[in-house]
Amino acid sequence: MYQIDNPKNNYKNVAHAFFLALAITIAEPSTILPLIIHHFSDSVVMVGIFTSLLRGGAITIQLYAAFHAQAYKRVLPYLGKVFLFRFLSWFTIGASIYFIGDSNKPLTLFFIGLGLFFFSFTAGFGAIYFKELQAKIFSKKYRGKTMANRQIAGAIASIISGGVAGYVLNSFQAPQSYAYLFMVSSLFMIIGFGTFVTIDEPSKENISAKEKDFKSFIKNAIKLFKQDKRLQQQILAIFLSFSYLISMPFVILKANSSFELTGWMLGGFITIQMVGSILGSSLLWRRIWDYEKMLSLAFVFMIMAFVVALFADNIYSYALIFLFLGIGLDGFSNSSMNLVIEIAPEDKRPIYTAVQTNIVSFGLFFPILGGVLLKFVDSYSLIYGLTILLLSLGFWISLGLKKIK
């Protein structure tokens, strides 16, 4: 008989988070990635576009992934293929910076964008498979703990990665330093992927018959969305949680204009954000199984971050911003995943996951809005104020979500 809540699966789940965070923290959207893009382009709009590419590519494929996944008894074989493609996309970014770099900045930007898009694009498949797997191998109570453990492990790895990034950025000239970070981190990424695909996955017997074509699947998904009022309300709240992205990529640019940023400061801000993640996961999120309450609390911490940003003018105030960001981001991540798992019938879980993720993922393009506003209005206070307003609206909506029994 299959053992649910198997500790070995928990360890592999956590190890995956550790090595993945060790790798991708070097392109953290709130710190290093905006500076990398700014090195190759002076446009703040371009910074917003590339920040969106890191995660936004998943939108285009989520529903198609769910169309097939609803009929899968096991998802790990497909997840392994996703992992391989993500590794190759990440490594290609570093290689393009190393071999092309400043000799042809537009071409380098093109390959960076291409790599980020495909890294994100394949995550669209991965997100469906990952959530399906988490729902199959862990119970509700244990899942909250293992996700908090993942976040703590990821935060610890990110602290290590932040220190390494600070050292590399101080020791090597740009853009070579950026290339080294991407290429070396891809090796850590493949270790995490390799560990995760050895998880013991049970066969799922309660599956849905796949529609005759993708068009029929879309019609059924739309019908499901229209009929489930709770899903609609939940999606709106989670979509508004992404409004922090209107401002987040530009916080570090504002800091750079207020005082001289060093590589060690950047590494330090990453470390502080990850300390926030550890504090949030160990003291808050792993103790809360009411995921509606978790979402509301995450909104509170994120609002506090941008209230501080309105008045920030020194390294200490920016450290506080990144501390609150770390707490809030983990709360959003944990609650949004578990909320959709809890309301979805077992046989429709991939569809529910895809519908929610596909719609809320449009929020990943909020950085473009922030970049456009900043370009034409040139006011950080405006984008911070808009962010606070939308986050407050999301908080209010989250309070109306009824707890799932």
PDB file of C-alpha atoms in Angstrom, residues 63 66-67 70 208-228 231 347-348 350-352 354-355:
ATOM      1  CA  LEU A  63      -4.293  25.120 -20.112  1.00  0.00           C
ATOM      2  CA  ALA A  66      -3.851  20.545 -18.036  1.00  0.00           C
ATOM      3  CA  PHE A  67      -5.690  19.215 -21.121  1.00  0.00           C
ATOM      4  CA  GLN A  70      -6.079  15.294 -16.464  1.00  0.00           C
ATOM      5  CA  SER A 208     -10.882  12.434 -16.214  1.00  0.00           C
ATOM      6  CA  ALA A 209     -11.404  11.245 -19.757  1.00  0.00           C
ATOM      7  CA  LYS A 210      -9.595  13.632 -22.071  1.00  0.00           C
ATOM      8  CA  GLU A 211     -11.825  15.628 -24.419  1.00  0.00           C
ATOM      9  CA  LYS A 212     -11.628  14.819 -28.121  1.00  0.00           C
ATOM     10  CA  ASP A 213      -9.757  18.064 -28.810  1.00  0.00           C
ATOM     11  CA  PHE A 214      -8.251  21.091 -27.062  1.00  0.00           C
ATOM     12  CA  LYS A 215     -11.125  23.352 -28.189  1.00  0.00           C
ATOM     13  CA  SER A 216     -13.635  21.197 -26.320  1.00  0.00           C
ATOM     14  CA  PHE A 217     -11.386  21.282 -23.265  1.00  0.00           C
ATOM     15  CA  ILE A 218     -11.312  25.096 -23.323  1.00  0.00           C
ATOM     16  CA  LYS A 219     -15.112  25.230 -23.498  1.00  0.00           C
ATOM     17  CA  ASN A 220     -15.376  22.927 -20.480  1.00  0.00           C
ATOM     18  CA  ALA A 221     -12.797  24.957 -18.552  1.00  0.00           C
ATOM     19  CA  ILE A 222     -14.703  28.184 -19.219  1.00  0.00           C
ATOM     20  CA  LYS A 223     -17.938  26.520 -18.109  1.00  0.00           C
ATOM     21  CA  LEU A 224     -16.280  25.304 -14.913  1.00  0.00           C
ATOM     22  CA  PHE A 225     -14.953  28.795 -14.179  1.00  0.00           C
ATOM     23  CA  LYS A 226     -18.361  30.421 -14.680  1.00  0.00           C
ATOM     24  CA  GLN A 227     -20.090  27.932 -12.389  1.00  0.00           C
ATOM     25  CA  ASP A 228     -17.648  28.090  -9.451  1.00  0.00           C
ATOM     26  CA  LEU A 231     -12.919  29.924  -7.707  1.00  0.00           C
ATOM     27  CA  ASP A 347     -10.412  14.283 -11.089  1.00  0.00           C
ATOM     28  CA  LYS A 348     -10.599  17.981 -12.046  1.00  0.00           C
ATOM     29  CA  PRO A 350      -5.291  19.775 -13.171  1.00  0.00           C
ATOM     30  CA  ILE A 351      -8.079  21.842 -14.766  1.00  0.00           C
ATOM     31  CA  TYR A 352      -8.681  23.915 -11.613  1.00  0.00           C
ATOM     32  CA  ALA A 354      -4.583  25.522 -14.873  1.00  0.00           C
ATOM     33  CA  VAL A 355      -7.584  27.863 -14.832  1.00  0.00           C
TER      34      VAL A 355
END
